[in-house]
Short mmCIF file of N, CA and C in Angstrom, two decimals:
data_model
loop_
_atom_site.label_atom_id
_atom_site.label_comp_id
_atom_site.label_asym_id
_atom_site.label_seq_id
_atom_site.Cartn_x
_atom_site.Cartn_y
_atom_site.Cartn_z
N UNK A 1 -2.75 2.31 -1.66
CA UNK A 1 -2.96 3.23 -2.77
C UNK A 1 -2.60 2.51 -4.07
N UNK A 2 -3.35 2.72 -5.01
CA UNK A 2 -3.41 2.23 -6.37
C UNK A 2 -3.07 3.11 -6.95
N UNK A 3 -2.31 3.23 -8.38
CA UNK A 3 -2.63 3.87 -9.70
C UNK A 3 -2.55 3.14 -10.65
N UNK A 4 -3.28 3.66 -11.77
CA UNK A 4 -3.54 2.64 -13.20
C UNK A 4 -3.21 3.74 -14.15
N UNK A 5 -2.81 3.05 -15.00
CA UNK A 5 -2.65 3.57 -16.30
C UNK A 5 -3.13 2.75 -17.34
N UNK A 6 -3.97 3.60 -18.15
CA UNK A 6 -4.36 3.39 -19.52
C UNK A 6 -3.52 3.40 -20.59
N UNK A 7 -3.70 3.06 -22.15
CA UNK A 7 -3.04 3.12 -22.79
C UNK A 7 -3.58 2.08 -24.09
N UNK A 8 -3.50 3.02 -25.39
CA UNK A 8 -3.97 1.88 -26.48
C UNK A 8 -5.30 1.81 -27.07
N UNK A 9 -5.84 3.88 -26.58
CA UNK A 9 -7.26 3.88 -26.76
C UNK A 9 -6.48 4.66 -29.33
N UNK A 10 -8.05 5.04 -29.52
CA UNK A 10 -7.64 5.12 -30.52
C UNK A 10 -8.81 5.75 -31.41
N UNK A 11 -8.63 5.67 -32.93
CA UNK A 11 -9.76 6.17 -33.85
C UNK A 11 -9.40 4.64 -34.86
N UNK A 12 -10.55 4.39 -35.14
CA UNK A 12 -10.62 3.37 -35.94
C UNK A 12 -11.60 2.66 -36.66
N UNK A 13 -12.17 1.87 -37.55
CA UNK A 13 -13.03 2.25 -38.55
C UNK A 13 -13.88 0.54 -38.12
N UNK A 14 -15.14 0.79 -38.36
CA UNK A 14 -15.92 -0.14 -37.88
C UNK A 14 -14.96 -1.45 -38.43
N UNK A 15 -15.90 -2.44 -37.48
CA UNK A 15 -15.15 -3.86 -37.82
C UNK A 15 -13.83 -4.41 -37.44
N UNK A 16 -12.77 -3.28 -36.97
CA UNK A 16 -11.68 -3.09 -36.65
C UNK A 16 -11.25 -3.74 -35.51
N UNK A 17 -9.94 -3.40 -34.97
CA UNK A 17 -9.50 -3.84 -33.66
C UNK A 17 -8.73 -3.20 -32.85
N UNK A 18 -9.02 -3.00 -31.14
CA UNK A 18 -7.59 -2.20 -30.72
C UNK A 18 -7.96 -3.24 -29.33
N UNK A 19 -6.68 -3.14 -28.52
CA UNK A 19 -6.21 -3.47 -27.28
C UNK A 19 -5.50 -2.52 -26.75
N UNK A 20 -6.08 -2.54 -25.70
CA UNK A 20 -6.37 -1.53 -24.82
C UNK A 20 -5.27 -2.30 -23.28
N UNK A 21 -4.78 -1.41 -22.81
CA UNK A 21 -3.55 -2.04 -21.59
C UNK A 21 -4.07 -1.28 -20.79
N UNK A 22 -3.95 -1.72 -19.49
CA UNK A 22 -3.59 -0.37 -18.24
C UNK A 22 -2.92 -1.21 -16.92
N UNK A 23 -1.72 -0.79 -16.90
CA UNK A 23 -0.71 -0.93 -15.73
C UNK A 23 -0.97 -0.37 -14.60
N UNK A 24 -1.16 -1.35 -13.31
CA UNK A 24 -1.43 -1.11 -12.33
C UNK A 24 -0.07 -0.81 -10.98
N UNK A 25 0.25 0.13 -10.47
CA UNK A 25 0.99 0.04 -9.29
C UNK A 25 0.39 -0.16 -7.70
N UNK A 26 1.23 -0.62 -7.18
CA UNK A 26 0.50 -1.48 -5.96
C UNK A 26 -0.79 -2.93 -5.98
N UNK A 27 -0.88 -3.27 -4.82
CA UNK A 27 -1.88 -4.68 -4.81
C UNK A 27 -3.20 -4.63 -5.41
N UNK A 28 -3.63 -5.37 -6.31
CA UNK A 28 -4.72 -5.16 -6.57
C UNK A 28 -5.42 -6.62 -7.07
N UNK A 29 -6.52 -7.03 -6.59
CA UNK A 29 -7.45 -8.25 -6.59
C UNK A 29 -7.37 -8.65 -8.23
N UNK A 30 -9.09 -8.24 -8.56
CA UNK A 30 -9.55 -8.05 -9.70
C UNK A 30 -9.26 -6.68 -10.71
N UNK A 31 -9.36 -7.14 -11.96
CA UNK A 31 -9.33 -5.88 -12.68
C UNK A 31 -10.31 -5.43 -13.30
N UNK A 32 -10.98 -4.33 -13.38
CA UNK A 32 -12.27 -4.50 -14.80
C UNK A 32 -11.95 -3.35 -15.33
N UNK A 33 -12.88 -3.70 -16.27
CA UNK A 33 -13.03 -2.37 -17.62
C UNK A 33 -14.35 -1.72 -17.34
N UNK A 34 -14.28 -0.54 -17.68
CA UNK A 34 -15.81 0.43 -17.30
C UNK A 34 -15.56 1.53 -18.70
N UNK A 35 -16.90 1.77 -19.12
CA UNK A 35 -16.53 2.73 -20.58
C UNK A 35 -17.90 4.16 -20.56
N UNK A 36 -17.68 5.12 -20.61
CA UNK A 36 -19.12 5.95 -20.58
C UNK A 36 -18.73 6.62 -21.67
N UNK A 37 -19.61 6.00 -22.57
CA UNK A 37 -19.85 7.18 -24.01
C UNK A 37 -20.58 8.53 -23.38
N UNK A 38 -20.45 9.78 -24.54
CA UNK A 38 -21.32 11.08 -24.42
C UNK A 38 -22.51 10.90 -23.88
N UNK A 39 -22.97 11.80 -23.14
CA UNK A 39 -23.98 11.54 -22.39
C UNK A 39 -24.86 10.31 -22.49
N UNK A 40 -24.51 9.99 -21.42
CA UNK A 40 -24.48 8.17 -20.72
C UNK A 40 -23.29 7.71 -19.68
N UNK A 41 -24.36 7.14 -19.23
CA UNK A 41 -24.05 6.80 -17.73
C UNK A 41 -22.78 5.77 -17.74
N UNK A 42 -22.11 5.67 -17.04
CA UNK A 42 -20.51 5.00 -16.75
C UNK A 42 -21.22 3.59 -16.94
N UNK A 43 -20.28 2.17 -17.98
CA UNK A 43 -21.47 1.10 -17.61
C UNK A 43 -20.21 0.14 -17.80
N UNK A 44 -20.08 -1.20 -17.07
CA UNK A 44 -19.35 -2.49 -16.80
C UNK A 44 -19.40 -2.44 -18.51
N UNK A 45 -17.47 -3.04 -18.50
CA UNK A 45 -17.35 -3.84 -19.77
C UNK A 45 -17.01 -5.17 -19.46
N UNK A 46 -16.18 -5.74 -18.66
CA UNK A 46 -15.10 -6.68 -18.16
C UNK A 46 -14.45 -6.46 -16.93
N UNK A 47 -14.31 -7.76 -16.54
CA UNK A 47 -13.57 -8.04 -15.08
C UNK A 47 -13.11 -9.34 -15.18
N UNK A 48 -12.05 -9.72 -14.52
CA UNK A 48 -11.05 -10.69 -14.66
C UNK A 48 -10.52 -10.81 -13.06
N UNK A 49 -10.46 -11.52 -11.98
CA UNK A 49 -9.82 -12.37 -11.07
C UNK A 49 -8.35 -12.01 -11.36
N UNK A 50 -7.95 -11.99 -9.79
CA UNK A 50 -6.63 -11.92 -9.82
C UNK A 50 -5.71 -13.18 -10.37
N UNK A 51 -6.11 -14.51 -10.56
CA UNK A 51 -5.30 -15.53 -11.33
C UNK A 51 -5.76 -15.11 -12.43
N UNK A 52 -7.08 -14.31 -13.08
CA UNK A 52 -7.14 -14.31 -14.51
C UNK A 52 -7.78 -15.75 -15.22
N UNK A 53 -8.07 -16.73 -13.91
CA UNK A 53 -9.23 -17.80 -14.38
C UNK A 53 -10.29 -17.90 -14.79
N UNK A 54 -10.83 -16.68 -14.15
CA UNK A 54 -12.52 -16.28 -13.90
C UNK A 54 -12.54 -14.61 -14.93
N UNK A 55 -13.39 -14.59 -15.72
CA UNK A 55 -13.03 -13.76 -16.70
C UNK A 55 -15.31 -13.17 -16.41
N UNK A 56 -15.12 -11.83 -16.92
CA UNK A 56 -16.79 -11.57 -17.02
C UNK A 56 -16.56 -10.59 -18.05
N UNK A 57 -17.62 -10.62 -18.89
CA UNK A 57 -17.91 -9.64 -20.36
C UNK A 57 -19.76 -9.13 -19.85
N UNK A 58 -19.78 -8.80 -20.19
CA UNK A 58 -21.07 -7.25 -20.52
C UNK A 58 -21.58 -8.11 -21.57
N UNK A 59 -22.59 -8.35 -21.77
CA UNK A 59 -23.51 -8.92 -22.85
C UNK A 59 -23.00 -7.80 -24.09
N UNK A 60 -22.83 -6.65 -23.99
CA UNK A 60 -22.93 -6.10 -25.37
C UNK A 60 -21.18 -5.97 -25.99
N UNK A 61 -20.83 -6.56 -25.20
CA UNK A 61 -19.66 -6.84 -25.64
C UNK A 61 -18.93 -8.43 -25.92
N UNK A 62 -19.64 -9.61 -25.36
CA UNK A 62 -19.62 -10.73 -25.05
C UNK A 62 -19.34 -11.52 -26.70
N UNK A 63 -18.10 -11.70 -27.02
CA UNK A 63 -18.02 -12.35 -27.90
C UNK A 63 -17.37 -11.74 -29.13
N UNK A 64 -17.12 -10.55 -28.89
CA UNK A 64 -15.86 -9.18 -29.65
C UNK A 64 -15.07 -8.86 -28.90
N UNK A 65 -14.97 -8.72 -27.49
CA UNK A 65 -14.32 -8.45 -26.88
C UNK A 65 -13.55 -9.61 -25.19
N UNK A 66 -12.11 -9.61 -25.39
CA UNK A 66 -11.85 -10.32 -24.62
C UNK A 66 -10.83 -9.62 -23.46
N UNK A 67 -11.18 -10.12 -21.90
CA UNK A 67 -10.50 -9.44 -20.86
C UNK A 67 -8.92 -10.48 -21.21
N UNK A 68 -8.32 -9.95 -20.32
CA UNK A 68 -6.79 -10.66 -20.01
C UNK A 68 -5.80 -9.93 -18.93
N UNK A 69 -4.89 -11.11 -18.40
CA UNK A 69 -3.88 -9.98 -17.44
C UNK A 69 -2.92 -10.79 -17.82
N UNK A 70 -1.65 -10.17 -17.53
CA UNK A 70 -0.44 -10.69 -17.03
C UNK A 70 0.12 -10.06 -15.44
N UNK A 71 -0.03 -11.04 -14.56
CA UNK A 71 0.86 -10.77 -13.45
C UNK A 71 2.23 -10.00 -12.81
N UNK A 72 2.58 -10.82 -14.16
CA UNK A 72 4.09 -9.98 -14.13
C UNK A 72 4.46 -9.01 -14.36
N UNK A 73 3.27 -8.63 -15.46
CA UNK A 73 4.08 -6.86 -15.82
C UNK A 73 2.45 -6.15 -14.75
N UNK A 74 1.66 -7.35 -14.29
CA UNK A 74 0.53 -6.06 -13.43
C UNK A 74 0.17 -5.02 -14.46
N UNK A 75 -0.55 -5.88 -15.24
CA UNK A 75 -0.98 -5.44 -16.11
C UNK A 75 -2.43 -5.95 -16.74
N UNK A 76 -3.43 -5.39 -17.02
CA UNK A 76 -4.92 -5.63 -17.20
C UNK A 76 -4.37 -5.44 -18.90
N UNK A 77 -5.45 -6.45 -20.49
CA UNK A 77 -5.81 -5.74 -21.23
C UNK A 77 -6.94 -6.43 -21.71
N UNK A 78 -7.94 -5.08 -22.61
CA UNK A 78 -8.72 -5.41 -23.33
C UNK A 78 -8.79 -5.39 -24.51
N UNK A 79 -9.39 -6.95 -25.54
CA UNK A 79 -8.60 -7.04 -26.69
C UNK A 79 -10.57 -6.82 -27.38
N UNK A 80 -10.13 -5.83 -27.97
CA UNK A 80 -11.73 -5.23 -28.88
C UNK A 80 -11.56 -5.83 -30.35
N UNK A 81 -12.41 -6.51 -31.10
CA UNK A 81 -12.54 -6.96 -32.01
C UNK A 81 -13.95 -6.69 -32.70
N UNK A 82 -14.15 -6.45 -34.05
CA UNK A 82 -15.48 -6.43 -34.54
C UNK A 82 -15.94 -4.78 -34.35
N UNK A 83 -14.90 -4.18 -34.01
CA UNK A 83 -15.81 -2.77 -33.08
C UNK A 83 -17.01 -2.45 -34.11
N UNK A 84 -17.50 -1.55 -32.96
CA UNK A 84 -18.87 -1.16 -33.58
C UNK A 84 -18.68 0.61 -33.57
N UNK A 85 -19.81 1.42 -34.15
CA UNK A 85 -19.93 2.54 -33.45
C UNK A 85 -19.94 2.83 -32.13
N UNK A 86 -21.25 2.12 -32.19
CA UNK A 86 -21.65 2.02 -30.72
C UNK A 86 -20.59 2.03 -29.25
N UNK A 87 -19.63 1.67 -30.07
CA UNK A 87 -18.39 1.16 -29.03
C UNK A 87 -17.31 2.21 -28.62
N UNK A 88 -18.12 3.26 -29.16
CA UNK A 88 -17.27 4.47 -28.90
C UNK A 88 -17.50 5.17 -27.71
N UNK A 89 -16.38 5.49 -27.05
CA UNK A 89 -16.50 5.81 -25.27
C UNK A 89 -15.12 6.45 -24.93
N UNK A 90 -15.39 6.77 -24.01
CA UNK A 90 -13.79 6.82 -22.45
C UNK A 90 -13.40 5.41 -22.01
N UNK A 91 -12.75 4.67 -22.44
CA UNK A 91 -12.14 3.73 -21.66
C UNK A 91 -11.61 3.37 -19.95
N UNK A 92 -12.14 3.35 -19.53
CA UNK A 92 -11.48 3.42 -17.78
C UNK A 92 -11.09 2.18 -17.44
N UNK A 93 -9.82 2.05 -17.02
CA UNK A 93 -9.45 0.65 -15.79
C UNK A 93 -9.94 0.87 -14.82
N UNK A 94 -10.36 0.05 -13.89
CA UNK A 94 -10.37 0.48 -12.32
C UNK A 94 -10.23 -1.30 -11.85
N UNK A 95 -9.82 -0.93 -10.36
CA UNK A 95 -8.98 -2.27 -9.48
C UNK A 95 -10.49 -2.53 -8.18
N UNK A 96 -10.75 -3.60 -8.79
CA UNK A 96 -11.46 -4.14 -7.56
C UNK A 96 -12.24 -4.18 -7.58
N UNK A 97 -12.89 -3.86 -8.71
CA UNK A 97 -14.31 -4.31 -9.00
C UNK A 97 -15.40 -4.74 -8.29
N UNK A 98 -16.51 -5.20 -8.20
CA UNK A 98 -17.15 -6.13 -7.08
C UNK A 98 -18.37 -6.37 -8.05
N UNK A 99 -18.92 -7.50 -7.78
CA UNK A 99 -20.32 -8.04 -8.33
C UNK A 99 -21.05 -8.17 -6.68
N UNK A 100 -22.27 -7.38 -6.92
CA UNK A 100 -23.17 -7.51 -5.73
C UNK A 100 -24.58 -7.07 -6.43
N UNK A 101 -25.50 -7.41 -5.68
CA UNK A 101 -26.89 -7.28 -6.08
C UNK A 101 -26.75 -7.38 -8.07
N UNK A 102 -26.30 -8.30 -8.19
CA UNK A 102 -26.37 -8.50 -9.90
C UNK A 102 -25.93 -7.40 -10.73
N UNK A 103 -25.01 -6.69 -10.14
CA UNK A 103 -24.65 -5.56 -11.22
C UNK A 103 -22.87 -5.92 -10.58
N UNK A 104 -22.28 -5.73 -11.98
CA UNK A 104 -20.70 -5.15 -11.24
C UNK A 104 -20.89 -3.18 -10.83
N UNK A 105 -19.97 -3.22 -9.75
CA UNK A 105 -19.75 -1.73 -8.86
C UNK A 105 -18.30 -1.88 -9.10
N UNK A 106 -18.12 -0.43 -9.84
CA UNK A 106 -16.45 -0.49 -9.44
C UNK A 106 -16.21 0.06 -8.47
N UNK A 107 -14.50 -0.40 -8.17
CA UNK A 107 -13.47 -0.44 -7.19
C UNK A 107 -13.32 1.41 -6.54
N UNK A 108 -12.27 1.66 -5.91
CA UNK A 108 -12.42 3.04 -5.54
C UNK A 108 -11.40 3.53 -6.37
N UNK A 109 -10.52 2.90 -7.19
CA UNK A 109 -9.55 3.49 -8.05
C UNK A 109 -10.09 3.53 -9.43
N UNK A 110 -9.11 4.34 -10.32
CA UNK A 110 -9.62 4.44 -11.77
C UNK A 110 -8.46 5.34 -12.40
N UNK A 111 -8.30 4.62 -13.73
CA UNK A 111 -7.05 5.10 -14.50
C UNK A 111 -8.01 6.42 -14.82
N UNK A 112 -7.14 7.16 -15.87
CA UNK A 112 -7.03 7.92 -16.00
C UNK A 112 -8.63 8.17 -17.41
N UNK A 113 -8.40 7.65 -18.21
CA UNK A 113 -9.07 6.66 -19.03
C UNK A 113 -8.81 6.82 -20.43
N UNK A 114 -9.08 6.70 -21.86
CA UNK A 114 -8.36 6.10 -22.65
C UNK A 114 -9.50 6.84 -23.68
N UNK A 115 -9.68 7.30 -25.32
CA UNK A 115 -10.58 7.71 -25.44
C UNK A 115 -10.45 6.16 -26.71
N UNK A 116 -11.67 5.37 -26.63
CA UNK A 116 -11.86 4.76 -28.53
C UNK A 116 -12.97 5.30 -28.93
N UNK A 117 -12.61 5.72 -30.51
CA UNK A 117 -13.46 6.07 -31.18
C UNK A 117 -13.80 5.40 -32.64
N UNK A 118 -14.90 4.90 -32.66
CA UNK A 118 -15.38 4.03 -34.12
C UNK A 118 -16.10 4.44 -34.80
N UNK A 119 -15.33 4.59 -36.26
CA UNK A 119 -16.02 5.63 -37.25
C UNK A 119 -16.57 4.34 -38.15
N UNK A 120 -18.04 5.10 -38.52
CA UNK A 120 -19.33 4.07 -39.51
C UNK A 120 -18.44 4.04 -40.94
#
């Protein structure tokens, strides 16, 4: 059994920045990020390997936004830079991610989730 916690979602004005945490209890592989704005479908942001070597971004996020962990505190974050509108969503952690048939599928867990919101 997993739980995650979110933390570090926010309101904030285009161009801006937030980092985003979520603390995991119990074993967990990989970490990723998953975000579903208002009506729209749940969609991959980031995933990161349990050493945190192997890192994956979402094209529409690829280059504003960076994954990261620390081990020690078992802890996932995502560092948002440049935000956009567009970038406004539910934040979700979830543990375990998987890449198959060319899409990431998340894991069977999921924080709670986090709200960011980016004002034009």
């Amino acid at each position: 059994q997993v739980q995650l916690e979110e933390s570090g979602g926010g309101l904030v004005q285009a161009g801006g920045s937030l980092r985003l945490s979520c603390t995991a209890s119990g074993h967990t592989n990989a970490l990723g990020w998953f975000r579903q704005a208002p009506g729209k479908e749940r969609e991959f942001v980031a995933a990161i390997n349990r050493s945190g070597g192997t890192k994956y971004h979402a094209d529409s996020v690829q280059g504003r936004f960076t994954i990261s962990r620390d081990n020690a505190k078992n802890t996932v974050y995502l560092q948002m830079n440049r935000l956009k509108p567009e970038d406004t969503a539910v934040y979700y952690c979830n543990a375990d991610p998987d890449f198959r048939d060319y899409q990431w599928s998340p894991g069977d867990y999921w924080g709670q989730g986090t709200q960011v919101t980016v004002s034009s």
